[in-house]
mmCIF file of C-alpha atoms in Angstrom:
data_model
loop_
_atom_site.group_PDB
_atom_site.id
_atom_site.type_symbol
_atom_site.label_atom_id
_atom_site.label_comp_id
_atom_site.label_asym_id
_atom_site.label_seq_id
_atom_site.Cartn_x
_atom_site.Cartn_y
_atom_site.Cartn_z
ATOM 1 C CA ALA A 1 -7.740 21.651 61.621
ATOM 2 C CA GLN A 2 -9.775 23.003 63.785
ATOM 3 C CA SER A 3 -13.178 25.429 63.159
ATOM 4 C CA VAL A 4 -15.685 27.266 65.626
ATOM 5 C CA THR A 5 -19.258 27.828 64.770
ATOM 6 C CA GLN A 6 -21.556 30.094 66.797
ATOM 7 C CA LEU A 7 -24.487 29.614 66.797
ATOM 8 C CA GLY A 8 -27.174 32.886 66.615
ATOM 9 C CA SER A 9 -25.345 36.160 65.264
ATOM 10 C CA HIS A 10 -27.382 38.313 67.221
ATOM 11 C CA VAL A 11 -28.871 37.910 71.173
ATOM 12 C CA SER A 12 -31.007 39.822 72.863
ATOM 13 C CA VAL A 13 -31.976 39.364 76.414
ATOM 14 C CA SER A 14 -33.053 42.163 78.972
ATOM 15 C CA GLU A 15 -31.148 43.583 81.664
ATOM 16 C CA GLY A 16 -30.782 41.293 84.550
ATOM 17 C CA ALA A 17 -31.898 38.146 82.695
ATOM 18 C CA LEU A 18 -29.398 34.831 82.050
ATOM 19 C CA VAL A 19 -26.917 35.446 78.715
ATOM 20 C CA LEU A 20 -26.372 32.556 77.251
ATOM 21 C CA LEU A 21 -24.229 32.598 73.981
ATOM 22 C CA ARG A 22 -23.407 29.105 72.168
ATOM 23 C CA CYS A 23 -19.866 28.208 70.741
ATOM 24 C CA ASN A 24 -19.027 24.973 69.168
ATOM 25 C CA TYR A 25 -15.859 24.165 68.502
ATOM 26 C CA SER A 26 -13.561 20.918 65.875
ATOM 27 C CA SER A 27 -10.390 19.943 66.450
ATOM 28 C CA SER A 28 -8.272 17.479 65.649
ATOM 29 C CA VAL A 29 -6.123 17.487 69.048
ATOM 30 C CA PRO A 30 -6.767 18.838 72.587
ATOM 31 C CA PRO A 31 -8.168 22.543 71.954
ATOM 32 C CA TYR A 32 -7.537 25.788 73.968
ATOM 33 C CA LEU A 33 -10.774 27.869 73.807
ATOM 34 C CA PHE A 34 -11.488 31.312 74.363
ATOM 35 C CA TRP A 35 -14.040 34.045 74.501
ATOM 36 C CA TYR A 36 -13.273 37.152 73.499
ATOM 37 C CA VAL A 37 -15.462 41.069 73.837
ATOM 38 C CA GLN A 38 -14.991 43.483 71.320
ATOM 39 C CA TYR A 39 -16.682 47.109 72.119
ATOM 40 C CA PRO A 40 -17.598 49.119 69.152
ATOM 41 C CA ASN A 41 -14.296 50.361 67.442
ATOM 42 C CA GLN A 42 -12.074 48.685 70.083
ATOM 43 C CA GLY A 43 -10.090 45.675 69.758
ATOM 44 C CA LEU A 44 -10.465 42.150 71.754
ATOM 45 C CA GLN A 45 -10.150 41.795 75.315
ATOM 46 C CA LEU A 46 -10.046 38.177 76.695
ATOM 47 C CA LEU A 47 -12.681 37.221 78.740
ATOM 48 C CA LEU A 48 -11.489 33.876 79.759
ATOM 49 C CA LYS A 49 -9.524 30.659 78.164
ATOM 50 C CA TYR A 50 -9.731 26.860 78.825
ATOM 51 C CA THR A 51 -6.161 25.309 78.541
ATOM 52 C CA SER A 52 -7.102 21.824 79.759
ATOM 53 C CA ALA A 53 -7.131 22.643 83.423
ATOM 54 C CA ALA A 54 -10.529 22.634 84.936
ATOM 55 C CA THR A 55 -13.569 22.638 82.402
ATOM 56 C CA LEU A 56 -15.462 25.188 84.157
ATOM 57 C CA VAL A 57 -13.516 28.088 83.613
ATOM 58 C CA LYS A 58 -14.267 31.716 85.093
ATOM 59 C CA GLY A 59 -13.756 34.843 83.487
ATOM 60 C CA ILE A 60 -13.824 39.144 83.892
ATOM 61 C CA ASN A 61 -17.109 41.042 84.520
ATOM 62 C CA GLY A 62 -18.663 37.891 85.652
ATOM 63 C CA PHE A 63 -18.863 35.682 82.600
ATOM 64 C CA GLU A 64 -17.831 31.791 83.149
ATOM 65 C CA ALA A 65 -17.821 29.318 80.613
ATOM 66 C CA GLU A 66 -17.973 25.690 81.055
ATOM 67 C CA PHE A 67 -15.786 22.800 78.330
ATOM 68 C CA LYS A 68 -17.477 19.712 77.291
ATOM 69 C CA LYS A 69 -15.451 17.517 75.702
ATOM 70 C CA SER A 70 -18.762 15.202 74.735
ATOM 71 C CA GLU A 71 -20.888 18.072 73.175
ATOM 72 C CA THR A 72 -17.233 19.352 71.717
ATOM 73 C CA SER A 73 -18.802 23.131 73.145
ATOM 74 C CA PHE A 74 -17.905 26.261 75.295
ATOM 75 C CA HIS A 75 -20.659 28.319 75.813
ATOM 76 C CA LEU A 76 -20.341 31.244 77.936
ATOM 77 C CA THR A 77 -22.846 32.502 80.168
ATOM 78 C CA LYS A 78 -23.318 35.209 83.147
ATOM 79 C CA PRO A 79 -26.673 34.936 85.559
ATOM 80 C CA SER A 80 -27.696 38.820 85.184
ATOM 81 C CA ALA A 81 -27.170 40.737 82.155
ATOM 82 C CA HIS A 82 -25.824 44.481 82.881
ATOM 83 C CA MET A 83 -26.270 47.546 79.923
ATOM 84 C CA SER A 84 -22.860 47.602 79.914
ATOM 85 C CA ASP A 85 -22.447 43.942 78.750
ATOM 86 C CA ALA A 86 -23.464 44.753 75.011
ATOM 87 C CA ALA A 87 -20.761 44.058 72.630
ATOM 88 C CA GLU A 88 -20.114 41.886 70.365
ATOM 89 C CA TYR A 89 -18.439 38.201 71.824
ATOM 90 C CA PHE A 90 -15.822 36.038 69.835
ATOM 91 C CA CYS A 91 -15.051 32.553 70.640
ATOM 92 C CA ALA A 92 -11.866 31.251 69.520
ATOM 93 C CA VAL A 93 -10.271 28.021 69.496
ATOM 94 C CA THR A 94 -6.226 26.783 68.809
ATOM 95 C CA LEU A 95 -4.644 23.681 69.193
ATOM 96 C CA SER A 96 -2.174 23.187 72.164
ATOM 97 C CA THR A 97 0.204 21.485 69.667
ATOM 98 C CA GLY A 98 1.228 22.406 66.404
ATOM 99 C CA ARG A 99 -0.387 25.534 64.613
ATOM 100 C CA ARG A 100 -0.438 28.502 67.025
ATOM 101 C CA ALA A 101 -3.087 30.868 65.609
ATOM 102 C CA LEU A 102 -6.490 31.506 66.834
ATOM 103 C CA THR A 103 -9.375 30.649 64.734
ATOM 104 C CA PHE A 104 -12.533 32.380 64.937
ATOM 105 C CA GLY A 105 -15.610 32.416 65.090
ATOM 106 C CA SER A 106 -18.003 34.670 63.546
ATOM 107 C CA GLY A 107 -18.972 36.527 66.128
ATOM 108 C CA THR A 108 -22.593 37.262 68.367
ATOM 109 C CA ARG A 109 -23.333 40.696 68.845
ATOM 110 C CA LEU A 110 -25.154 41.013 72.823
ATOM 111 C CA GLN A 111 -28.112 43.476 72.502
ATOM 112 C CA VAL A 112 -29.164 44.310 76.836
ATOM 113 C CA GLN A 113 -32.642 45.950 76.661
ATOM 114 C CA PRO A 114 -33.627 48.120 79.743
ATOM 115 C CA ASN B 1 3.590 47.667 80.859
ATOM 116 C CA ALA B 2 2.266 49.328 77.865
ATOM 117 C CA GLY B 3 0.198 47.305 75.533
ATOM 118 C CA VAL B 4 0.333 46.150 72.260
ATOM 119 C CA MET B 5 0.490 49.610 70.043
ATOM 120 C CA GLN B 6 -1.227 49.899 66.825
ATOM 121 C CA ASN B 7 -0.538 52.660 64.668
ATOM 122 C CA PRO B 8 -1.876 54.290 62.704
ATOM 123 C CA ARG B 9 -5.190 53.653 64.171
ATOM 124 C CA HIS B 10 -7.524 55.016 60.951
ATOM 125 C CA LEU B 11 -5.341 54.990 57.891
ATOM 126 C CA VAL B 12 -7.327 55.668 54.502
ATOM 127 C CA ARG B 13 -5.518 55.324 51.222
ATOM 128 C CA ARG B 14 -6.651 55.313 47.656
ATOM 129 C CA ARG B 15 -7.006 52.724 45.061
ATOM 130 C CA GLY B 16 -3.374 51.817 44.256
ATOM 131 C CA GLN B 17 -1.627 53.233 46.976
ATOM 132 C CA GLU B 18 0.696 51.457 49.483
ATOM 133 C CA ALA B 19 -0.734 50.928 53.186
ATOM 134 C CA ARG B 20 1.857 50.472 55.882
ATOM 135 C CA LEU B 21 0.485 49.266 59.499
ATOM 136 C CA ARG B 22 2.596 48.935 62.633
ATOM 137 C CA CYS B 23 2.199 46.451 65.668
ATOM 138 C CA SER B 24 4.502 47.194 68.649
ATOM 139 C CA PRO B 25 4.180 43.877 70.670
ATOM 140 C CA MET B 26 4.105 44.021 74.802
ATOM 141 C CA LYS B 27 7.334 44.613 76.466
ATOM 142 C CA GLY B 28 8.950 41.111 76.496
ATOM 143 C CA HIS B 29 6.492 39.553 73.844
ATOM 144 C CA SER B 30 8.443 38.221 70.829
ATOM 145 C CA HIS B 31 5.618 36.514 68.689
ATOM 146 C CA VAL B 32 3.229 38.388 66.385
ATOM 147 C CA TYR B 33 0.403 37.852 64.813
ATOM 148 C CA TRP B 34 -1.575 39.518 62.447
ATOM 149 C CA TYR B 35 -5.059 39.510 61.951
ATOM 150 C CA ARG B 36 -8.116 40.763 59.458
ATOM 151 C CA GLN B 37 -11.661 41.708 60.475
ATOM 152 C CA LEU B 38 -13.964 42.172 57.148
ATOM 153 C CA PRO B 39 -16.855 44.526 58.063
ATOM 154 C CA GLU B 40 -19.598 42.269 60.179
ATOM 155 C CA GLU B 41 -17.271 39.138 60.316
ATOM 156 C CA GLY B 42 -14.937 37.227 62.622
ATOM 157 C CA LEU B 43 -11.273 37.739 62.546
ATOM 158 C CA LYS B 44 -9.149 35.707 59.966
ATOM 159 C CA PHE B 45 -5.410 34.852 60.667
ATOM 160 C CA MET B 46 -3.188 36.207 58.534
ATOM 161 C CA VAL B 47 0.332 35.582 59.630
ATOM 162 C CA TYR B 48 2.065 34.597 61.959
ATOM 163 C CA LEU B 49 5.829 36.031 62.970
ATOM 164 C CA GLN B 50 8.833 35.765 65.545
ATOM 165 C CA LYS B 51 11.808 38.142 65.185
ATOM 166 C CA GLU B 52 13.217 37.876 61.551
ATOM 167 C CA ASN B 53 11.038 35.160 60.913
ATOM 168 C CA ILE B 54 7.959 34.627 59.435
ATOM 169 C CA ILE B 55 6.324 30.728 60.943
ATOM 170 C CA ASP B 56 3.070 30.666 58.888
ATOM 171 C CA GLU B 57 1.843 32.527 56.689
ATOM 172 C CA SER B 58 -1.143 30.289 55.683
ATOM 173 C CA GLY B 59 -3.728 32.960 55.969
ATOM 174 C CA MET B 60 -1.891 35.868 53.625
ATOM 175 C CA PRO B 61 -3.213 36.610 50.349
ATOM 176 C CA LYS B 62 -0.786 35.511 47.678
ATOM 177 C CA GLU B 63 -0.219 39.017 45.998
ATOM 178 C CA ARG B 64 0.056 42.586 47.779
ATOM 179 C CA PHE B 65 0.459 41.679 51.049
ATOM 180 C CA SER B 66 3.710 40.989 53.283
ATOM 181 C CA ALA B 67 4.807 41.064 56.376
ATOM 182 C CA GLU B 68 7.795 41.068 58.529
ATOM 183 C CA PHE B 69 9.228 41.655 62.354
ATOM 184 C CA PRO B 70 12.588 42.512 62.528
ATOM 185 C CA LYS B 71 15.273 42.174 64.870
ATOM 186 C CA GLU B 72 14.665 45.776 65.787
ATOM 187 C CA GLY B 73 11.414 48.057 65.421
ATOM 188 C CA PRO B 74 7.839 47.332 65.186
ATOM 189 C CA SER B 75 6.061 44.713 63.202
ATOM 190 C CA ILE B 76 4.926 45.580 59.971
ATOM 191 C CA LEU B 77 1.837 44.607 57.626
ATOM 192 C CA ARG B 78 2.660 46.637 54.150
ATOM 193 C CA ILE B 79 -0.185 46.219 51.526
ATOM 194 C CA GLN B 80 0.802 47.200 48.257
ATOM 195 C CA GLN B 81 -1.364 48.547 45.407
ATOM 196 C CA VAL B 82 -4.562 48.539 47.632
ATOM 197 C CA VAL B 83 -8.187 48.018 46.350
ATOM 198 C CA ARG B 84 -11.698 48.767 48.055
ATOM 199 C CA GLY B 85 -11.745 44.766 48.972
ATOM 200 C CA ASP B 86 -8.641 45.674 51.525
ATOM 201 C CA SER B 87 -10.696 47.762 53.655
ATOM 202 C CA ALA B 88 -10.898 46.295 56.884
ATOM 203 C CA ALA B 89 -9.593 46.273 60.550
ATOM 204 C CA TYR B 90 -6.409 44.954 61.075
ATOM 205 C CA PHE B 91 -5.183 43.819 64.275
ATOM 206 C CA CYS B 92 -1.972 42.841 65.603
ATOM 207 C CA ALA B 93 -1.995 40.507 68.885
ATOM 208 C CA SER B 94 1.311 39.338 70.525
ATOM 209 C CA SER B 95 2.790 36.724 73.306
ATOM 210 C CA PRO B 96 5.600 35.740 74.874
ATOM 211 C CA GLN B 97 7.922 33.544 73.337
ATOM 212 C CA ASP B 98 5.369 30.752 72.360
ATOM 213 C CA LYS B 99 2.581 30.794 74.551
ATOM 214 C CA ASN B 100 -0.202 31.473 72.033
ATOM 215 C CA THR B 101 -2.756 31.135 75.697
ATOM 216 C CA GLU B 102 -1.195 34.633 76.323
ATOM 217 C CA ALA B 103 -1.795 36.778 73.083
ATOM 218 C CA PHE B 104 -2.900 40.062 73.987
ATOM 219 C CA PHE B 105 -4.576 42.211 70.881
ATOM 220 C CA GLY B 106 -4.372 45.863 70.048
ATOM 221 C CA GLN B 107 -6.893 48.160 69.273
ATOM 222 C CA GLY B 108 -6.524 47.613 65.555
ATOM 223 C CA THR B 109 -6.078 49.908 62.109
ATOM 224 C CA ARG B 110 -9.231 50.450 60.398
ATOM 225 C CA LEU B 111 -7.624 50.721 57.148
ATOM 226 C CA THR B 112 -10.633 52.761 54.572
ATOM 227 C CA VAL B 113 -9.589 52.339 50.761
ATOM 228 C CA VAL B 114 -11.660 54.632 48.407
#
């Protein structure tokens, strides 16, 4: 079985500040991990994914995440927030073997203040 | 190459009616996943299908919900005798073969039961 916990349902940062969105997972086998972004009334867009290659993963729009097995974490970061980053962010996990569906966290809403 | 197409984008049904949600996967994708997103929550897995087969329906409610993915045509998620609690956004994702690391999401169907 697998699960995802996103700490902080709402995060607010100033434009230009560091963005840090937290994600911790649990998984019985090596996981694949994902970050998705959802804009209002839109579908999910994949930001980045970890599939057991490099532990530091770079994604679109300047985002990156680091897989830390010892901490069971996959936090999402961006050095400098932009107004257009305001959205809902979801962390998700799936197993590298067996069940294929994604298990999502409850989401973090990012607000960017001017 | 068109993305995952879901229709309708918005659907309003009265209590007791049937709702039929359609999902056309990306070209070349033979695996489809359905997820439900309740207001202010993350996505919850419902069902995973291949062409003409249900692979995993562990997330489907036991009654009133069914899904199919015929040899020809889109995948259909069917909800019979809808109730207010069925109001949600329903998302479809597709992937090629069994590569769940390459799943792409549609824009979703927002079902409102009145």
